[in-house]
Amino acid sequence: MQNYARVDLAFERGEGAYLFDGDGARYLDFGSGIAVTVLGHCHPHLVAALTGQAAKLWHCSNLFRIPEQERLAERLAANSFAAKAFFCNSGAEAVEAGLKLVRRYHDETGHPERYRVITFEGSFHGRTLATISAGTNAAHQKGFAPLVDGFDHVAFGNLNEVRAAIGPETAAILVEPVQGEGGIHPADPAFLDGLRAVCDEFGLLLFFDEVQTGIGRTGKLFGYQWSNVAPDLMSVAKGLGGGFPVAALLATDAAAKAIVPGSHGSTFGGNPLAMAAANAVLDVLLADGFLARAAQVGRVLMERTRAVAARHPKVIAEVRGRGLMIGLKCAVPSASLNDALRKRRVLAVTAADNVVRFLPPLIIEAAHVDEAMAALEDACRELAA
Ligand code: PLP
């Protein structure tokens, strides 16, 4: 189907921060398959874990215990606010699971009238019917009416609008700690504090969508860990499997109580192959010093990108983000900067609000930053001319 406007370029293999096309041409991958390959391509530990598991057991269904799933759930819980995990296969599915849990939680606690969820302008939560309804992208919604009822959209960062939108039917607030597809807009930590306070005051569930910000992308394991608050629910995907499709909905004990055998499910969710990949990703991410190093490289990349932007204000208007999630708000069409980078064999990703995103693997080093900055400088020179 014609749903993707594809670049006429195909990659044959990957190694670390690089992708190679069929002619052997090398590209620096600062897009990571849209924030997915957190450990770069073919990380030896991931390859060993996945091939080892492939020779033992691929799939057995959630009709049975899956020890590696229990282990992953315990590790995610031990390193976050959560007590429980549900595993699925994509970000949209994890958000959808959370939206269902929100309704069931209020149904179980005596408030079946509470089903509406407050979400934010510029947000993106996936492409299922419920998640395009939760988001605000008109192009994603066009032609798919009727949308799913139950979403109230307010301005990102505006607590007054949030409070004004709360009514007797409000059940939850769903927010990205850094809006990704919307153009890399980090939430002010005070805004997240405020959302937590509002949720506590009105008995709402706070639901963080960390599909893009989670798994080290912002320099901490989860993006919310830059703030003082924790959510009741959190969706995680993208980086979780380092390139293997796997996602999770994490929840507090109190929220997860709403889910009982038969409430929800997934055939593939959390199968042994996916669990081997995700546990291997955590082996590396949770190793001493790994995330601190990624955060430090992120700071350097941010500073250096800002320095290039300052020299080329006619091309880059602003640089913003957190960790290795960096948005270049363009003063030229973002596609032209993205194309100019690709011509110089650096891959980035565009986002809404005329932004080019750098989402490099967390394993990049100073030399990769140098290489990307040389390409950016050169691309800016061309575009400014
Ligand atoms: N939520 C957020 C914040 C995302 O960035 C994305 C994807 O970009 C999704 C949900 C949807 O994830 P998926 O494409 O895996 O369904």
mmCIF file of C-alpha atoms and ligand atoms in Angstrom:
data_model
loop_
_atom_site.group_PDB
_atom_site.id
_atom_site.type_symbol
_atom_site.label_atom_id
_atom_site.label_comp_id
_atom_site.label_asym_id
_atom_site.label_seq_id
_atom_site.Cartn_x
_atom_site.Cartn_y
_atom_site.Cartn_z
ATOM 1 C CA MET A 1 0.000 0.000 0.000
ATOM 2 C CA GLN A 2 1.070 3.553 -0.535
ATOM 3 C CA ASN A 3 1.016 4.652 3.100
ATOM 4 C CA TYR A 4 4.733 5.466 3.284
ATOM 5 C CA ALA A 5 6.536 8.162 1.286
ATOM 6 C CA ARG A 6 9.732 6.166 1.126
ATOM 7 C CA VAL A 7 13.241 7.369 0.371
ATOM 8 C CA ASP A 8 14.721 5.382 -2.520
ATOM 9 C CA LEU A 9 17.465 3.837 -0.422
ATOM 10 C CA ALA A 10 17.748 0.300 0.964
ATOM 11 C CA PHE A 11 20.092 -0.934 3.656
ATOM 12 C CA GLU A 12 21.667 -4.323 3.651
ATOM 13 C CA ARG A 13 23.365 -4.425 7.020
ATOM 14 C CA GLY A 14 24.126 -2.398 10.111
ATOM 15 C CA GLU A 15 26.982 -2.203 12.544
ATOM 16 C CA GLY A 16 26.982 0.037 15.609
ATOM 17 C CA ALA A 17 25.945 3.543 14.611
ATOM 18 C CA TYR A 18 26.249 2.797 10.881
ATOM 19 C CA LEU A 19 24.030 1.411 8.134
ATOM 20 C CA PHE A 20 25.384 0.128 4.814
ATOM 21 C CA ASP A 21 23.478 0.104 1.531
ATOM 22 C CA GLY A 22 23.798 -2.558 -1.175
ATOM 23 C CA ASP A 23 26.814 -0.793 -2.699
ATOM 24 C CA GLY A 24 28.571 -0.700 0.655
ATOM 25 C CA ALA A 25 28.033 3.055 1.132
ATOM 26 C CA ARG A 26 28.124 3.893 4.855
ATOM 27 C CA TYR A 27 25.528 6.097 6.573
ATOM 28 C CA LEU A 28 25.714 7.450 10.115
ATOM 29 C CA ASP A 29 22.388 6.498 11.660
ATOM 30 C CA PHE A 30 21.160 9.403 13.805
ATOM 31 C CA GLY A 31 17.546 8.284 13.437
ATOM 32 C CA SER A 32 17.799 4.761 14.913
ATOM 33 C CA GLY A 33 14.754 3.570 12.971
ATOM 34 C CA ILE A 34 12.811 6.341 14.762
ATOM 35 C CA ALA A 35 14.246 5.969 18.263
ATOM 36 C CA VAL A 36 14.337 2.170 18.234
ATOM 37 C CA THR A 37 17.885 0.792 17.904
ATOM 38 C CA VAL A 38 19.142 2.158 21.233
ATOM 39 C CA LEU A 39 22.264 -0.034 21.171
ATOM 40 C CA GLY A 40 22.966 0.566 17.494
ATOM 41 C CA HIS A 41 22.889 -2.212 14.922
ATOM 42 C CA CYS A 42 23.901 -5.815 15.618
ATOM 43 C CA HIS A 43 25.156 -5.174 19.146
ATOM 44 C CA PRO A 44 27.046 -8.416 19.954
ATOM 45 C CA HIS A 45 25.179 -8.967 23.247
ATOM 46 C CA LEU A 46 21.789 -8.628 21.535
ATOM 47 C CA VAL A 47 22.800 -10.845 18.636
ATOM 48 C CA ALA A 48 23.990 -13.543 21.053
ATOM 49 C CA ALA A 49 20.831 -13.319 23.182
ATOM 50 C CA LEU A 50 18.474 -13.449 20.227
ATOM 51 C CA THR A 51 20.248 -16.192 18.302
ATOM 52 C CA GLY A 52 20.644 -18.208 21.505
ATOM 53 C CA GLN A 53 16.927 -17.917 22.186
ATOM 54 C CA ALA A 54 16.089 -18.632 18.522
ATOM 55 C CA ALA A 55 17.720 -22.032 18.883
ATOM 56 C CA LYS A 56 15.704 -22.813 22.047
ATOM 57 C CA LEU A 57 12.124 -21.492 21.839
ATOM 58 C CA TRP A 58 10.468 -18.742 19.798
ATOM 59 C CA HIS A 59 6.885 -18.736 20.931
ATOM 60 C CA CYS A 60 4.655 -20.603 23.334
ATOM 61 C CA SER A 61 1.704 -18.238 24.098
ATOM 62 C CA ASN A 62 0.592 -16.596 27.299
ATOM 63 C CA LEU A 63 -1.395 -19.717 28.119
ATOM 64 C CA PHE A 64 1.811 -20.732 29.902
ATOM 65 C CA ARG A 65 4.307 -19.102 32.236
ATOM 66 C CA ILE A 66 7.148 -17.403 30.414
ATOM 67 C CA PRO A 67 10.043 -17.075 32.888
ATOM 68 C CA GLU A 68 11.919 -14.481 30.832
ATOM 69 C CA GLN A 69 8.735 -12.354 30.792
ATOM 70 C CA GLU A 70 8.530 -12.520 34.583
ATOM 71 C CA ARG A 71 12.168 -11.530 34.767
ATOM 72 C CA LEU A 72 11.703 -8.552 32.426
ATOM 73 C CA ALA A 73 8.629 -7.389 34.343
ATOM 74 C CA GLU A 74 10.551 -7.558 37.628
ATOM 75 C CA ARG A 75 13.476 -5.610 36.171
ATOM 76 C CA LEU A 76 11.249 -2.901 34.678
ATOM 77 C CA ALA A 77 9.386 -2.642 37.985
ATOM 78 C CA ALA A 78 12.602 -2.511 40.008
ATOM 79 C CA ASN A 79 13.805 0.399 37.873
ATOM 80 C CA SER A 80 10.583 2.439 37.736
ATOM 81 C CA PHE A 81 7.467 3.382 39.709
ATOM 82 C CA ALA A 82 5.650 0.293 38.442
ATOM 83 C CA ALA A 83 4.587 -2.945 40.109
ATOM 84 C CA LYS A 84 3.048 -4.754 37.128
ATOM 85 C CA ALA A 85 3.642 -5.130 33.397
ATOM 86 C CA PHE A 86 1.609 -6.228 30.397
ATOM 87 C CA PHE A 87 3.567 -7.049 27.251
ATOM 88 C CA CYS A 88 2.491 -6.413 23.684
ATOM 89 C CA ASN A 89 4.119 -5.669 20.341
ATOM 90 C CA SER A 90 3.934 -1.969 19.473
ATOM 91 C CA GLY A 91 3.635 1.437 21.039
ATOM 92 C CA ALA A 92 0.067 1.967 19.908
ATOM 93 C CA GLU A 93 -0.946 -1.337 21.472
ATOM 94 C CA ALA A 94 0.663 -0.382 24.772
ATOM 95 C CA VAL A 95 -1.188 2.960 24.793
ATOM 96 C CA GLU A 96 -4.419 1.225 23.783
ATOM 97 C CA ALA A 97 -3.973 -1.241 26.677
ATOM 98 C CA GLY A 98 -3.551 1.709 29.021
ATOM 99 C CA LEU A 99 -6.659 3.446 27.696
ATOM 100 C CA LYS A 100 -8.641 0.276 28.268
ATOM 101 C CA LEU A 101 -7.197 -0.103 31.767
ATOM 102 C CA VAL A 102 -8.213 3.492 32.601
ATOM 103 C CA ARG A 103 -11.856 2.744 31.790
ATOM 104 C CA ARG A 104 -11.851 -0.536 33.636
ATOM 105 C CA TYR A 105 -10.154 0.951 36.690
ATOM 106 C CA HIS A 106 -12.949 3.481 37.130
ATOM 107 C CA ASP A 107 -15.588 0.889 36.332
ATOM 108 C CA GLU A 108 -14.169 -1.386 39.031
ATOM 109 C CA THR A 109 -13.872 1.437 41.580
ATOM 110 C CA GLY A 110 -17.500 2.491 41.261
ATOM 111 C CA HIS A 111 -17.236 5.239 38.634
ATOM 112 C CA PRO A 112 -18.261 3.735 35.298
ATOM 113 C CA GLU A 113 -19.197 7.249 34.168
ATOM 114 C CA ARG A 114 -15.515 8.191 34.142
ATOM 115 C CA TYR A 115 -14.134 7.370 30.724
ATOM 116 C CA ARG A 116 -12.810 10.619 29.245
ATOM 117 C CA VAL A 117 -9.068 11.197 28.894
ATOM 118 C CA ILE A 118 -7.379 14.571 28.675
ATOM 119 C CA THR A 119 -4.613 14.647 26.053
ATOM 120 C CA PHE A 120 -2.529 17.427 24.540
ATOM 121 C CA GLU A 121 -2.301 19.372 21.325
ATOM 122 C CA GLY A 122 0.677 18.165 19.324
ATOM 123 C CA SER A 123 0.643 14.763 21.002
ATOM 124 C CA PHE A 124 1.103 11.466 19.199
ATOM 125 C CA HIS A 125 0.085 8.127 20.664
ATOM 126 C CA GLY A 126 -0.134 5.735 17.698
ATOM 127 C CA ARG A 127 -2.258 4.766 14.715
ATOM 128 C CA THR A 128 -5.068 2.596 16.066
ATOM 129 C CA LEU A 129 -8.544 4.156 16.125
ATOM 130 C CA ALA A 130 -8.335 5.020 19.822
ATOM 131 C CA THR A 131 -4.797 6.352 19.632
ATOM 132 C CA ILE A 132 -5.412 8.596 16.584
ATOM 133 C CA SER A 133 -8.393 9.919 18.534
ATOM 134 C CA ALA A 134 -6.148 10.547 21.544
ATOM 135 C CA GLY A 135 -3.702 12.434 19.319
ATOM 136 C CA THR A 136 -4.425 15.680 17.518
ATOM 137 C CA ASN A 137 -2.876 15.189 14.086
ATOM 138 C CA ALA A 138 -5.586 16.028 11.534
ATOM 139 C CA ALA A 139 -3.769 14.156 8.742
ATOM 140 C CA HIS A 140 -3.732 10.991 10.866
ATOM 141 C CA GLN A 141 -7.487 11.350 11.522
ATOM 142 C CA LYS A 142 -8.649 12.347 8.035
ATOM 143 C CA GLY A 143 -11.130 9.897 6.544
ATOM 144 C CA PHE A 144 -11.273 7.693 9.641
ATOM 145 C CA ALA A 145 -14.410 9.128 11.240
ATOM 146 C CA PRO A 146 -16.145 8.452 13.500
ATOM 147 C CA LEU A 147 -13.227 8.748 15.873
ATOM 148 C CA VAL A 148 -13.322 7.080 19.281
ATOM 149 C CA ASP A 149 -15.225 9.230 21.758
ATOM 150 C CA GLY A 150 -13.713 10.265 25.048
ATOM 151 C CA PHE A 151 -10.725 12.534 24.430
ATOM 152 C CA ASP A 152 -10.462 16.182 25.458
ATOM 153 C CA HIS A 153 -7.518 18.028 23.942
ATOM 154 C CA VAL A 154 -5.879 20.973 25.674
ATOM 155 C CA ALA A 155 -2.718 23.039 25.145
ATOM 156 C CA PHE A 156 0.519 21.241 26.104
ATOM 157 C CA GLY A 157 1.982 22.832 29.215
ATOM 158 C CA ASN A 158 -1.166 24.693 30.252
ATOM 159 C CA LEU A 159 -2.388 23.574 33.700
ATOM 160 C CA ASN A 160 -5.276 26.043 33.690
ATOM 161 C CA GLU A 161 -6.667 24.451 30.537
ATOM 162 C CA VAL A 162 -6.220 21.017 32.100
ATOM 163 C CA ARG A 163 -8.194 22.007 35.196
ATOM 164 C CA ALA A 164 -10.907 23.640 33.082
ATOM 165 C CA ALA A 165 -11.296 20.455 31.005
ATOM 166 C CA ILE A 166 -11.916 18.198 34.037
ATOM 167 C CA GLY A 167 -15.514 17.115 34.492
ATOM 168 C CA PRO A 168 -17.410 14.309 36.227
ATOM 169 C CA GLU A 169 -16.583 11.956 33.330
ATOM 170 C CA THR A 170 -12.835 12.590 33.333
ATOM 171 C CA ALA A 171 -10.839 9.441 34.016
ATOM 172 C CA ALA A 172 -7.185 10.164 33.223
ATOM 173 C CA ILE A 173 -4.549 12.439 31.755
ATOM 174 C CA LEU A 174 -2.294 11.023 29.030
ATOM 175 C CA VAL A 175 0.928 12.882 28.250
ATOM 176 C CA GLU A 176 4.349 12.436 26.653
ATOM 177 C CA PRO A 177 7.131 13.752 28.962
ATOM 178 C CA VAL A 178 8.770 15.012 25.770
ATOM 179 C CA GLN A 179 6.491 15.280 22.749
ATOM 180 C CA GLY A 180 8.335 13.391 20.017
ATOM 181 C CA GLU A 181 6.390 13.290 16.757
ATOM 182 C CA GLY A 182 4.968 16.706 17.658
ATOM 183 C CA GLY A 183 8.438 18.233 17.261
ATOM 184 C CA ILE A 184 10.525 17.517 20.417
ATOM 185 C CA HIS A 185 8.767 19.618 23.025
ATOM 186 C CA PRO A 186 10.032 18.738 26.518
ATOM 187 C CA ALA A 187 7.406 19.164 29.230
ATOM 188 C CA ASP A 188 8.500 21.505 31.995
ATOM 189 C CA PRO A 189 9.091 19.279 35.084
ATOM 190 C CA ALA A 190 6.814 21.680 37.002
ATOM 191 C CA PHE A 191 4.032 20.910 34.498
ATOM 192 C CA LEU A 192 4.358 17.183 35.224
ATOM 193 C CA ASP A 193 4.323 17.966 38.976
ATOM 194 C CA GLY A 194 1.145 19.955 38.369
ATOM 195 C CA LEU A 195 -0.490 17.108 36.441
ATOM 196 C CA ARG A 196 0.280 14.708 39.285
ATOM 197 C CA ALA A 197 -1.308 17.109 41.791
ATOM 198 C CA VAL A 198 -4.413 17.542 39.620
ATOM 199 C CA CYS A 199 -4.763 13.758 39.198
ATOM 200 C CA ASP A 200 -4.495 13.248 42.957
ATOM 201 C CA GLU A 201 -7.012 16.015 43.648
ATOM 202 C CA PHE A 202 -9.639 14.649 41.244
ATOM 203 C CA GLY A 203 -8.955 10.902 41.493
ATOM 204 C CA LEU A 204 -7.646 10.618 37.922
ATOM 205 C CA LEU A 205 -4.997 8.233 36.631
ATOM 206 C CA LEU A 206 -1.804 9.818 35.328
ATOM 207 C CA PHE A 207 -0.631 8.019 32.196
ATOM 208 C CA PHE A 208 2.797 8.796 30.715
ATOM 209 C CA ASP A 209 3.373 7.736 27.118
ATOM 210 C CA GLU A 210 7.086 6.910 27.109
ATOM 211 C CA VAL A 211 7.048 4.974 23.849
ATOM 212 C CA GLN A 212 9.633 7.397 22.440
ATOM 213 C CA THR A 213 11.206 8.859 25.620
ATOM 214 C CA GLY A 214 11.671 5.553 27.462
ATOM 215 C CA ILE A 215 14.627 3.134 27.518
ATOM 216 C CA GLY A 216 17.391 5.676 27.917
ATOM 217 C CA ARG A 217 16.466 8.054 25.123
ATOM 218 C CA THR A 218 16.523 11.126 27.387
ATOM 219 C CA GLY A 219 19.610 10.001 29.322
ATOM 220 C CA LYS A 220 17.636 8.324 32.128
ATOM 221 C CA LEU A 221 15.922 4.961 31.816
ATOM 222 C CA PHE A 222 12.557 6.754 31.626
ATOM 223 C CA GLY A 223 11.917 10.362 30.716
ATOM 224 C CA TYR A 224 9.700 11.021 33.745
ATOM 225 C CA GLN A 225 12.723 10.360 35.968
ATOM 226 C CA TRP A 226 13.880 13.920 35.204
ATOM 227 C CA SER A 227 10.839 15.125 37.190
ATOM 228 C CA ASN A 228 9.815 14.641 40.828
ATOM 229 C CA VAL A 229 6.679 12.684 40.067
ATOM 230 C CA ALA A 230 5.667 9.243 38.880
ATOM 231 C CA PRO A 231 2.643 8.188 36.844
ATOM 232 C CA ASP A 232 0.093 5.449 37.529
ATOM 233 C CA LEU A 233 0.525 3.994 34.043
ATOM 234 C CA MET A 234 3.250 4.135 31.435
ATOM 235 C CA SER A 235 3.564 2.843 27.883
ATOM 236 C CA VAL A 236 6.998 1.772 26.618
ATOM 237 C CA ALA A 237 8.013 0.398 23.219
ATOM 238 C CA LYS A 238 10.531 1.478 20.529
ATOM 239 C CA GLY A 239 13.888 1.039 22.339
ATOM 240 C CA LEU A 240 12.669 -1.783 24.587
ATOM 241 C CA GLY A 241 13.687 -4.557 22.183
ATOM 242 C CA GLY A 242 16.580 -2.661 20.562
ATOM 243 C CA GLY A 243 14.921 -3.322 17.178
ATOM 244 C CA PHE A 244 12.830 -6.360 18.042
ATOM 245 C CA PRO A 245 9.119 -5.425 18.136
ATOM 246 C CA VAL A 246 8.073 -5.469 21.776
ATOM 247 C CA ALA A 247 6.169 -3.068 24.015
ATOM 248 C CA ALA A 248 4.876 -2.862 27.563
ATOM 249 C CA LEU A 249 2.254 -1.179 29.648
ATOM 250 C CA LEU A 250 3.570 -0.647 33.167
ATOM 251 C CA ALA A 251 1.291 0.151 36.101
ATOM 252 C CA THR A 252 1.098 0.579 39.828
ATOM 253 C CA ASP A 253 -0.473 -2.230 41.814
ATOM 254 C CA ALA A 254 -3.565 -0.141 42.491
ATOM 255 C CA ALA A 255 -4.163 0.596 38.793
ATOM 256 C CA ALA A 256 -3.300 -2.924 37.616
ATOM 257 C CA LYS A 257 -5.879 -4.473 39.971
ATOM 258 C CA ALA A 258 -8.509 -3.578 37.384
ATOM 259 C CA ILE A 259 -7.049 -6.173 35.043
ATOM 260 C CA VAL A 260 -8.057 -9.780 35.749
ATOM 261 C CA PRO A 261 -7.747 -12.979 33.680
ATOM 262 C CA GLY A 262 -9.647 -12.402 30.449
ATOM 263 C CA SER A 263 -9.659 -8.564 30.632
ATOM 264 C CA HIS A 264 -7.048 -8.100 27.952
ATOM 265 C CA GLY A 265 -4.520 -10.098 25.974
ATOM 266 C CA SER A 266 -2.171 -10.536 23.038
ATOM 267 C CA THR A 267 -1.101 -13.627 21.103
ATOM 268 C CA PHE A 268 2.470 -12.556 20.471
ATOM 269 C CA GLY A 269 2.904 -10.192 23.423
ATOM 270 C CA GLY A 270 5.932 -11.008 25.530
ATOM 271 C CA ASN A 271 6.951 -14.165 23.710
ATOM 272 C CA PRO A 272 10.331 -15.741 24.530
ATOM 273 C CA LEU A 273 12.099 -14.238 21.517
ATOM 274 C CA ALA A 274 10.918 -10.704 22.368
ATOM 275 C CA MET A 275 11.789 -11.209 26.031
ATOM 276 C CA ALA A 276 15.299 -12.376 25.207
ATOM 277 C CA ALA A 277 15.846 -9.213 23.163
ATOM 278 C CA ALA A 278 14.420 -6.869 25.794
ATOM 279 C CA ASN A 279 16.289 -8.485 28.695
ATOM 280 C CA ALA A 280 19.497 -8.215 26.685
ATOM 281 C CA VAL A 281 18.837 -4.503 26.075
ATOM 282 C CA LEU A 282 18.411 -3.998 29.834
ATOM 283 C CA ASP A 283 21.620 -5.944 30.573
ATOM 284 C CA VAL A 284 23.507 -3.237 28.704
ATOM 285 C CA LEU A 285 21.429 -0.189 29.699
ATOM 286 C CA LEU A 286 21.441 -1.000 33.402
ATOM 287 C CA ALA A 287 25.172 -1.706 33.533
ATOM 288 C CA ASP A 288 27.058 0.741 35.733
ATOM 289 C CA GLY A 289 27.654 4.081 34.065
ATOM 290 C CA PHE A 290 25.962 3.298 30.742
ATOM 291 C CA LEU A 291 23.117 5.806 31.031
ATOM 292 C CA ALA A 292 25.292 8.481 32.625
ATOM 293 C CA ARG A 293 27.646 8.206 29.647
ATOM 294 C CA ALA A 294 24.737 8.430 27.188
ATOM 295 C CA ALA A 295 23.436 11.512 29.001
ATOM 296 C CA GLN A 296 26.897 13.094 28.784
ATOM 297 C CA VAL A 297 27.193 12.409 25.033
ATOM 298 C CA GLY A 298 23.695 13.878 24.710
ATOM 299 C CA ARG A 299 24.816 17.084 26.438
ATOM 300 C CA VAL A 300 27.782 17.371 24.080
ATOM 301 C CA LEU A 301 25.604 16.702 21.023
ATOM 302 C CA MET A 302 23.085 19.317 22.200
ATOM 303 C CA GLU A 303 25.791 21.953 22.788
ATOM 304 C CA ARG A 304 27.521 21.280 19.501
ATOM 305 C CA THR A 305 24.234 21.315 17.571
ATOM 306 C CA ARG A 306 23.355 24.630 19.234
ATOM 307 C CA ALA A 307 26.733 26.024 18.207
ATOM 308 C CA VAL A 308 26.117 25.069 14.562
ATOM 309 C CA ALA A 309 22.609 26.552 14.783
ATOM 310 C CA ALA A 310 24.018 29.819 16.161
ATOM 311 C CA ARG A 311 26.251 30.100 13.091
ATOM 312 C CA HIS A 312 23.319 29.389 10.732
ATOM 313 C CA PRO A 313 20.206 31.125 12.094
ATOM 314 C CA LYS A 314 18.722 31.224 8.583
ATOM 315 C CA VAL A 315 18.635 27.412 8.582
ATOM 316 C CA ILE A 316 18.112 26.379 12.232
ATOM 317 C CA ALA A 317 15.949 28.574 14.446
ATOM 318 C CA GLU A 318 16.156 26.596 17.693
ATOM 319 C CA VAL A 319 17.627 23.421 19.173
ATOM 320 C CA ARG A 320 15.700 21.704 21.982
ATOM 321 C CA GLY A 321 15.309 18.337 23.640
ATOM 322 C CA ARG A 322 16.613 16.096 26.372
ATOM 323 C CA GLY A 323 19.400 13.528 26.327
ATOM 324 C CA LEU A 324 19.734 11.942 22.904
ATOM 325 C CA MET A 325 16.350 13.234 21.758
ATOM 326 C CA ILE A 326 17.202 16.459 20.007
ATOM 327 C CA GLY A 327 14.984 18.617 17.805
ATOM 328 C CA LEU A 328 16.268 21.146 15.291
ATOM 329 C CA LYS A 329 13.460 23.616 14.634
ATOM 330 C CA CYS A 330 14.201 24.715 11.090
ATOM 331 C CA ALA A 331 13.985 28.117 9.469
ATOM 332 C CA VAL A 332 13.998 26.350 6.069
ATOM 333 C CA PRO A 333 11.665 23.438 5.253
ATOM 334 C CA SER A 334 12.741 20.604 7.594
ATOM 335 C CA ALA A 335 12.692 18.138 4.682
ATOM 336 C CA SER A 336 15.384 20.161 2.899
ATOM 337 C CA LEU A 337 17.724 19.952 5.917
ATOM 338 C CA ASN A 338 16.957 16.269 6.321
ATOM 339 C CA ASP A 339 17.703 15.649 2.605
ATOM 340 C CA ALA A 340 20.908 17.698 2.787
ATOM 341 C CA LEU A 341 22.073 15.597 5.751
ATOM 342 C CA ARG A 342 21.237 12.360 3.962
ATOM 343 C CA LYS A 343 23.205 13.546 0.917
ATOM 344 C CA ARG A 344 26.136 13.752 3.353
ATOM 345 C CA ARG A 345 25.310 10.265 4.608
ATOM 346 C CA VAL A 346 23.859 11.248 7.953
ATOM 347 C CA LEU A 347 20.348 9.935 8.645
ATOM 348 C CA ALA A 348 17.937 11.950 10.783
ATOM 349 C CA VAL A 349 14.127 12.009 11.057
ATOM 350 C CA THR A 350 11.679 14.850 10.539
ATOM 351 C CA ALA A 351 8.857 15.643 12.973
ATOM 352 C CA ALA A 352 5.905 18.040 13.056
ATOM 353 C CA ASP A 353 6.494 21.761 13.698
ATOM 354 C CA ASN A 354 9.148 21.853 10.940
ATOM 355 C CA VAL A 355 11.655 19.922 13.017
ATOM 356 C CA VAL A 356 14.521 17.575 12.182
ATOM 357 C CA ARG A 357 15.203 15.054 14.957
ATOM 358 C CA PHE A 358 18.518 13.572 16.008
ATOM 359 C CA LEU A 359 17.743 10.259 17.751
ATOM 360 C CA PRO A 360 21.115 8.511 17.648
ATOM 361 C CA PRO A 361 21.825 5.181 19.305
ATOM 362 C CA LEU A 362 22.871 5.578 22.943
ATOM 363 C CA ILE A 363 26.254 4.011 22.168
ATOM 364 C CA ILE A 364 27.571 6.920 20.077
ATOM 365 C CA GLU A 365 30.947 8.400 20.891
ATOM 366 C CA ALA A 366 32.678 11.733 20.359
ATOM 367 C CA ALA A 367 33.820 10.734 16.860
ATOM 368 C CA HIS A 368 30.209 10.131 15.776
ATOM 369 C CA VAL A 369 29.231 13.553 17.108
ATOM 370 C CA ASP A 370 32.145 15.102 15.150
ATOM 371 C CA GLU A 371 31.023 13.344 11.980
ATOM 372 C CA ALA A 372 27.385 14.435 12.363
ATOM 373 C CA MET A 373 28.378 18.016 13.162
ATOM 374 C CA ALA A 374 30.640 18.261 10.104
ATOM 375 C CA ALA A 375 27.727 17.118 7.935
ATOM 376 C CA LEU A 376 25.325 19.516 9.676
ATOM 377 C CA GLU A 377 27.681 22.465 9.259
ATOM 378 C CA ASP A 378 28.140 21.673 5.580
ATOM 379 C CA ALA A 379 24.411 21.121 5.006
ATOM 380 C CA CYS A 380 23.625 24.450 6.702
ATOM 381 C CA ARG A 381 26.207 26.238 4.540
ATOM 382 C CA GLU A 382 24.572 24.833 1.408
ATOM 383 C CA LEU A 383 21.042 25.720 2.544
ATOM 384 C CA ALA A 384 21.994 29.215 3.702
ATOM 385 C CA ALA A 385 23.603 30.005 0.348
HETATM 386 N N1 PLP B 1 3.417 6.918 21.412
HETATM 387 C C1 PLP B 1 4.459 7.701 21.119
HETATM 388 C C2 PLP B 1 4.868 8.784 22.075
HETATM 389 C C3 PLP B 1 5.172 7.516 19.926
HETATM 390 O O1 PLP B 1 6.200 8.313 19.632
HETATM 391 C C4 PLP B 1 4.767 6.476 19.055
HETATM 392 C C5 PLP B 1 5.454 6.257 17.776
HETATM 393 O O2 PLP B 1 6.142 7.109 17.262
HETATM 394 C C6 PLP B 1 3.660 5.677 19.408
HETATM 395 C C7 PLP B 1 3.029 5.922 20.605
HETATM 396 C C8 PLP B 1 3.204 4.565 18.515
HETATM 397 O O3 PLP B 1 4.126 3.531 18.537
HETATM 398 P P1 PLP B 1 4.067 2.402 17.400
HETATM 399 O O4 PLP B 1 4.416 3.043 16.115
HETATM 400 O O5 PLP B 1 5.075 1.384 17.862
HETATM 401 O O6 PLP B 1 2.682 1.849 17.424
#
